[in-house]
Amino acid sequence: MEEFAALIDALVYTRSRNEKLRLIAEYLRATPDPDRGWALAALSDGLDFPAVKSSTIRNLLKDRIDPVLWTLSRDFVGDTAETASLLWPAPDAPPSPPTMSETVALLGEMSRKTVLTELPKLLDRLDSSGRYALLKLATGGMRIGVSSRLAKTAFAQAFDVSVDEVEEYWHGLTPPYADLFAWAAEGADPPDIENLPTFRPFMLAHPLEETVVDLQDYAAEWKWDGIRVQLVRAGGETRLFSRSGDDISTTFPEFLDILPINAVLDGELLVRGTHQGGEEGGAASFNALQQRLGRKTVSKKMLTEYPAFIRLYDALLIEGDDVRTLPWTERRGRLEALASRLPGSHFDLSSVVEAKDFDHLAQIREGSRVDAIEGLMLKRKDSPYIAGRRVGYWYKWKRDPLLVDCVLMYAQRGSGKRSSFFSDYTFGCWDGDPDKGADLLPVGKAYSGFTDDELKKIDRHVRSNTINRFGPVRETDKSLVFEVAFDSVHESKRHKSGLAMRFPRIHRIRWDKPPHEADRIEALRALIAD
Amino acid sequence: MAAPFSWIKPEPHGIYIPPADCWVDPSRAVDRALVTHGHADHARGGHGETVATPETLAIMELRYRTGAEDDAGEIPHRAVPVEYGETIRLKGGVDATYIPAGHVLGSAQILLEHAGERVIVTGDYKRRADPTCPPFEVTPCDIFITEATFGLPVFEHPPIEEEMAKLLERLRAYPDRCVLVGAYALGKAQRVIAELRAAGHHDPIYLHGAMEKMCRLYEEHGVNLGELRLVADATKDDILGHIVICPPSALNDRWSRRLPEPITAMASGWMRVRQRARQRNVELPLVISDHADWGELTRTIKEVDAQENWITHGREDALLRWCQLHQRRARALALVGYEDEDD
């Protein structure tokens, strides 16, 4: 555990990607099995200890330190695990750190009942760095600037294997990844995943931006506004995965016995709606899909009211055949042939958008304000299906965002890299004429779209224009205007304004604009498309 | 007879003493100022008269060249030096005594006495040993006006020897690079150098140009800093394997490009919090502060044992809470203009 804690500390303070890779690779080479496997799992978010939550840590600390002092400290530090590691009273006995495997075993044995007595014992065996590493490990989501991808790349570098191969096997394996280490470090046979219903990494697209492509070489498809999914059948089992590789099969049980053959398919999960549009019809807005997301159990009513279907984009494997190396045109042919054999109630094919040339395509894109369409995808006709984002193969060409001027109302402190900065903003529009005494009503929240320098300036604005404090939230004097960009706006009960934006982000900070010139609720309401 | 302590008034821009018509550490120019120490947020330029220790006056002189600028139509400046332990009588029967605060060279707590009532304004202080200034002296009083820069229980400054060992270890591990230490130009930089010398490091230490004069001033006041060289006079090869000290603002500045692959370090109490170090792109955080940490703040409040504690600039909320929990009378003062970003 000491070595792991030292690695975590070193990673926290390292900016350079190469240096991070070197540090992780060095650790993986020097550490024995299964400790290094557990460490790799921790770095790639592969560990989950349901008994240990952020709230568990909070409760433990509130028994040992005044709750007000805890809250003030947590608010300043911006990270529960770190605050706790700093505030944990130093035990009298010298540290006797457990190994990674022991730690993982102990954490795994804890239940909600025992965690309040067992976790303290473990904390008492560690110094401040060790406690930090332990709590990060236990609550998952290290947030130390190491992505799952970086951890895998470091693994590949440590043992001189290809990271694509690592990605390929990854989702078929579980921590501490004994087979993976045996293959990469000791030259054993690669892990066998052929008969496992595992997730394969998606091929992703770059934003098109100023690029102009020749439609001789590229095919265009609509980019649907649902969630990207992968449907996998192998070894007699079917699973549905989200873009990040999370298994969402139980949320969408209607797909679990519908695929007649072994295959890995790439598509957009959508919900059928009655008020939808689009050339192909059938898809409701993202708002409808949202009713189905995140549910652990699904009622019959849900299944009938919001029936889901997959609009197919691509195929990776068909009946044991790996088609990823084939050019897109050939895969498309295989996919079309397959689609005709699938039930239309659950599948359709994302059709190709025909255009004379790029300008014509641009017109078609502008003309589409259908709510289930986010924009266009451009796919190079000879592109293989490659994991990740490769330049030149696939582009996404989103519709231009909608814009509205809002007034900053509340700001909340961020966490992680932005801890102690006010970086999460709630903004509002006027409920009538501000010069006749209308109020602002909150319409959305955003925490992106600005640079680090702009963040510092907004933070300063918040600090010097605070009129009220509610814990970590500050109410400002409503003097700053944000031009907010968003993809669409819907009716919603979440905000008092009755409206909710999709993907709101700060587009520009209008230091120059007086707040009474910001937009009114009715202007935003007029942009509702469905 | 006036109400108790009506002769001392906390105002947004400093502590005002009406009978003496003077201010302690005012954040804007006034006719008469009592200054605790030379940091810019406590020692503003442009006062008509400044009462401070000789060291603090020398520091202010260096920073503002106050004496030289009475031709610009400003009020002629008068410097009144007060030695540690010395008491001076102000107007209106107010006595001021300067007592070591252990913060930086020349730093003092100011004990104010009037009508049998005693008030201490600490300015900034710490309780740890510092080879560049005499230690804080606990002095009884009725009202203790304390700073609270590190007034949260997460702040615990480790022994400075540990931090020096970390720094020297990193230096030895990378002989083909250098370690660039960001340190506040007044106080922190000289303390780090003096502690390096105490740890047996006698190699030349390289300085950013902005550090030079203040280091000279410290040496003139008897603080031996060993061999110091300027980065400006050196080549990349000269600097290999050496320690370089610069103001925190220069850490990620273009200036540092002239150095051989610097390892970025920062000497500051804020480095205790990982995310703070990350925000400043620091690779080697050195938890070194010239302020009292949480343990020192609470211990000092207990030892001084004043009837009432007034808490200023910093995280007042938490220290106020601590006072409540320990049945000590306290209030937070809302003074403006004090900064804590670089310590």
PDB file of C-alpha atoms in Angstrom, chain A residues 237-340:
ATOM      1  CA  GLU A 237     -25.875 -14.287 -23.750  1.00  0.00           C
ATOM      2  CA  THR A 238     -26.802 -10.784 -24.893  1.00  0.00           C
ATOM      3  CA  ARG A 239     -25.604  -7.580 -23.249  1.00  0.00           C
ATOM      4  CA  LEU A 240     -26.121  -3.927 -23.914  1.00  0.00           C
ATOM      5  CA  PHE A 241     -23.308  -1.461 -23.180  1.00  0.00           C
ATOM      6  CA  SER A 242     -23.207   2.322 -23.004  1.00  0.00           C
ATOM      7  CA  ARG A 243     -20.562   4.465 -24.623  1.00  0.00           C
ATOM      8  CA  SER A 244     -18.273   4.157 -21.624  1.00  0.00           C
ATOM      9  CA  GLY A 245     -18.616   0.374 -21.580  1.00  0.00           C
ATOM     10  CA  ASP A 246     -21.092   0.249 -18.676  1.00  0.00           C
ATOM     11  CA  ASP A 247     -23.452  -2.697 -18.806  1.00  0.00           C
ATOM     12  CA  ILE A 248     -26.979  -1.264 -19.096  1.00  0.00           C
ATOM     13  CA  SER A 249     -28.685  -4.538 -20.009  1.00  0.00           C
ATOM     14  CA  THR A 250     -31.070  -4.509 -17.049  1.00  0.00           C
ATOM     15  CA  THR A 251     -32.298  -1.032 -17.922  1.00  0.00           C
ATOM     16  CA  PHE A 252     -33.297  -2.172 -21.403  1.00  0.00           C
ATOM     17  CA  PRO A 253     -34.440  -5.797 -21.015  1.00  0.00           C
ATOM     18  CA  GLU A 254     -36.288  -5.730 -24.346  1.00  0.00           C
ATOM     19  CA  PHE A 255     -33.009  -6.371 -26.180  1.00  0.00           C
ATOM     20  CA  LEU A 256     -31.835  -9.378 -24.229  1.00  0.00           C
ATOM     21  CA  ASP A 257     -33.419 -12.152 -26.292  1.00  0.00           C
ATOM     22  CA  ILE A 258     -34.037 -10.439 -29.567  1.00  0.00           C
ATOM     23  CA  LEU A 259     -30.761 -10.922 -31.468  1.00  0.00           C
ATOM     24  CA  PRO A 260     -30.918 -14.163 -33.510  1.00  0.00           C
ATOM     25  CA  ILE A 261     -27.173 -14.514 -34.109  1.00  0.00           C
ATOM     26  CA  ASN A 262     -23.842 -13.826 -32.390  1.00  0.00           C
ATOM     27  CA  ALA A 263     -22.812 -10.258 -33.207  1.00  0.00           C
ATOM     28  CA  VAL A 264     -21.395  -6.988 -31.913  1.00  0.00           C
ATOM     29  CA  LEU A 265     -23.410  -4.029 -33.194  1.00  0.00           C
ATOM     30  CA  ASP A 266     -22.963  -0.286 -32.858  1.00  0.00           C
ATOM     31  CA  GLY A 267     -25.990   1.997 -32.850  1.00  0.00           C
ATOM     32  CA  GLU A 268     -28.025   4.740 -31.207  1.00  0.00           C
ATOM     33  CA  LEU A 269     -30.542   3.852 -28.556  1.00  0.00           C
ATOM     34  CA  LEU A 270     -33.727   5.888 -29.049  1.00  0.00           C
ATOM     35  CA  VAL A 271     -37.294   5.873 -27.814  1.00  0.00           C
ATOM     36  CA  ARG A 272     -40.242   5.830 -30.146  1.00  0.00           C
ATOM     37  CA  GLY A 273     -42.369   8.880 -29.901  1.00  0.00           C
ATOM     38  CA  THR A 274     -45.561  10.167 -31.427  1.00  0.00           C
ATOM     39  CA  HIS A 275     -44.456  13.731 -31.936  1.00  0.00           C
ATOM     40  CA  GLN A 276     -41.160  12.935 -33.598  1.00  0.00           C
ATOM     41  CA  GLY A 277     -40.104  13.979 -37.030  1.00  0.00           C
ATOM     42  CA  GLY A 278     -37.250  13.204 -39.316  1.00  0.00           C
ATOM     43  CA  GLU A 279     -37.134  11.492 -42.628  1.00  0.00           C
ATOM     44  CA  GLU A 280     -37.136   8.110 -41.027  1.00  0.00           C
ATOM     45  CA  GLY A 281     -39.524   8.935 -38.264  1.00  0.00           C
ATOM     46  CA  GLY A 282     -39.960   6.992 -35.129  1.00  0.00           C
ATOM     47  CA  ALA A 283     -37.593   8.727 -32.750  1.00  0.00           C
ATOM     48  CA  ALA A 284     -38.679  10.925 -29.906  1.00  0.00           C
ATOM     49  CA  SER A 285     -36.521  13.626 -28.345  1.00  0.00           C
ATOM     50  CA  PHE A 286     -33.822  12.876 -25.795  1.00  0.00           C
ATOM     51  CA  ASN A 287     -36.266  14.015 -23.155  1.00  0.00           C
ATOM     52  CA  ALA A 288     -38.387  10.903 -23.784  1.00  0.00           C
ATOM     53  CA  LEU A 289     -35.349   8.649 -23.627  1.00  0.00           C
ATOM     54  CA  GLN A 290     -34.427  10.202 -20.329  1.00  0.00           C
ATOM     55  CA  GLN A 291     -37.496   8.597 -18.761  1.00  0.00           C
ATOM     56  CA  ARG A 292     -35.862   5.242 -19.342  1.00  0.00           C
ATOM     57  CA  LEU A 293     -32.263   5.957 -18.335  1.00  0.00           C
ATOM     58  CA  GLY A 294     -30.712   4.989 -15.036  1.00  0.00           C
ATOM     59  CA  ARG A 295     -33.488   2.621 -13.907  1.00  0.00           C
ATOM     60  CA  LYS A 296     -32.575  -0.594 -12.174  1.00  0.00           C
ATOM     61  CA  THR A 297     -35.948  -2.203 -12.784  1.00  0.00           C
ATOM     62  CA  VAL A 298     -38.307  -1.402 -15.620  1.00  0.00           C
ATOM     63  CA  SER A 299     -42.073  -1.630 -15.322  1.00  0.00           C
ATOM     64  CA  LYS A 300     -44.341  -2.974 -18.068  1.00  0.00           C
ATOM     65  CA  LYS A 301     -45.831   0.497 -18.279  1.00  0.00           C
ATOM     66  CA  MET A 302     -42.426   1.999 -19.005  1.00  0.00           C
ATOM     67  CA  LEU A 303     -41.821  -0.561 -21.715  1.00  0.00           C
ATOM     68  CA  THR A 304     -45.096   0.271 -23.465  1.00  0.00           C
ATOM     69  CA  GLU A 305     -45.024   4.014 -22.937  1.00  0.00           C
ATOM     70  CA  TYR A 306     -41.396   4.495 -23.892  1.00  0.00           C
ATOM     71  CA  PRO A 307     -40.454   1.601 -26.173  1.00  0.00           C
ATOM     72  CA  ALA A 308     -36.775   1.681 -27.036  1.00  0.00           C
ATOM     73  CA  PHE A 309     -35.139   0.676 -30.284  1.00  0.00           C
ATOM     74  CA  ILE A 310     -31.643   0.697 -31.711  1.00  0.00           C
ATOM     75  CA  ARG A 311     -30.864   2.588 -34.859  1.00  0.00           C
ATOM     76  CA  LEU A 312     -27.891   0.689 -36.255  1.00  0.00           C
ATOM     77  CA  TYR A 313     -24.732   2.514 -37.323  1.00  0.00           C
ATOM     78  CA  ASP A 314     -22.154  -0.204 -37.759  1.00  0.00           C
ATOM     79  CA  ALA A 315     -21.108  -3.792 -37.092  1.00  0.00           C
ATOM     80  CA  LEU A 316     -17.921  -5.067 -35.434  1.00  0.00           C
ATOM     81  CA  LEU A 317     -18.509  -8.801 -35.381  1.00  0.00           C
ATOM     82  CA  ILE A 318     -21.121 -10.800 -37.299  1.00  0.00           C
ATOM     83  CA  GLU A 319     -21.509 -14.520 -36.623  1.00  0.00           C
ATOM     84  CA  GLY A 320     -17.957 -14.942 -35.414  1.00  0.00           C
ATOM     85  CA  ASP A 321     -16.568 -12.886 -38.253  1.00  0.00           C
ATOM     86  CA  ASP A 322     -14.478  -9.863 -37.185  1.00  0.00           C
ATOM     87  CA  VAL A 323     -15.443  -7.245 -39.788  1.00  0.00           C
ATOM     88  CA  ARG A 324     -13.593  -4.355 -38.183  1.00  0.00           C
ATOM     89  CA  THR A 325     -10.722  -4.461 -40.639  1.00  0.00           C
ATOM     90  CA  LEU A 326     -13.069  -4.192 -43.637  1.00  0.00           C
ATOM     91  CA  PRO A 327     -13.716  -0.775 -45.179  1.00  0.00           C
ATOM     92  CA  TRP A 328     -16.887   1.026 -44.078  1.00  0.00           C
ATOM     93  CA  THR A 329     -18.686   0.361 -47.403  1.00  0.00           C
ATOM     94  CA  GLU A 330     -18.289  -3.388 -46.966  1.00  0.00           C
ATOM     95  CA  ARG A 331     -19.300  -3.319 -43.326  1.00  0.00           C
ATOM     96  CA  ARG A 332     -22.301  -1.247 -44.308  1.00  0.00           C
ATOM     97  CA  GLY A 333     -23.281  -3.898 -46.860  1.00  0.00           C
ATOM     98  CA  ARG A 334     -23.041  -6.623 -44.215  1.00  0.00           C
ATOM     99  CA  LEU A 335     -24.990  -4.468 -41.757  1.00  0.00           C
ATOM    100  CA  GLU A 336     -27.804  -3.821 -44.292  1.00  0.00           C
ATOM    101  CA  ALA A 337     -28.083  -7.518 -44.978  1.00  0.00           C
ATOM    102  CA  LEU A 338     -28.214  -8.248 -41.265  1.00  0.00           C
ATOM    103  CA  ALA A 339     -30.710  -5.472 -40.497  1.00  0.00           C
ATOM    104  CA  SER A 340     -33.251  -6.995 -42.838  1.00  0.00           C
TER     105      SER A 340
END
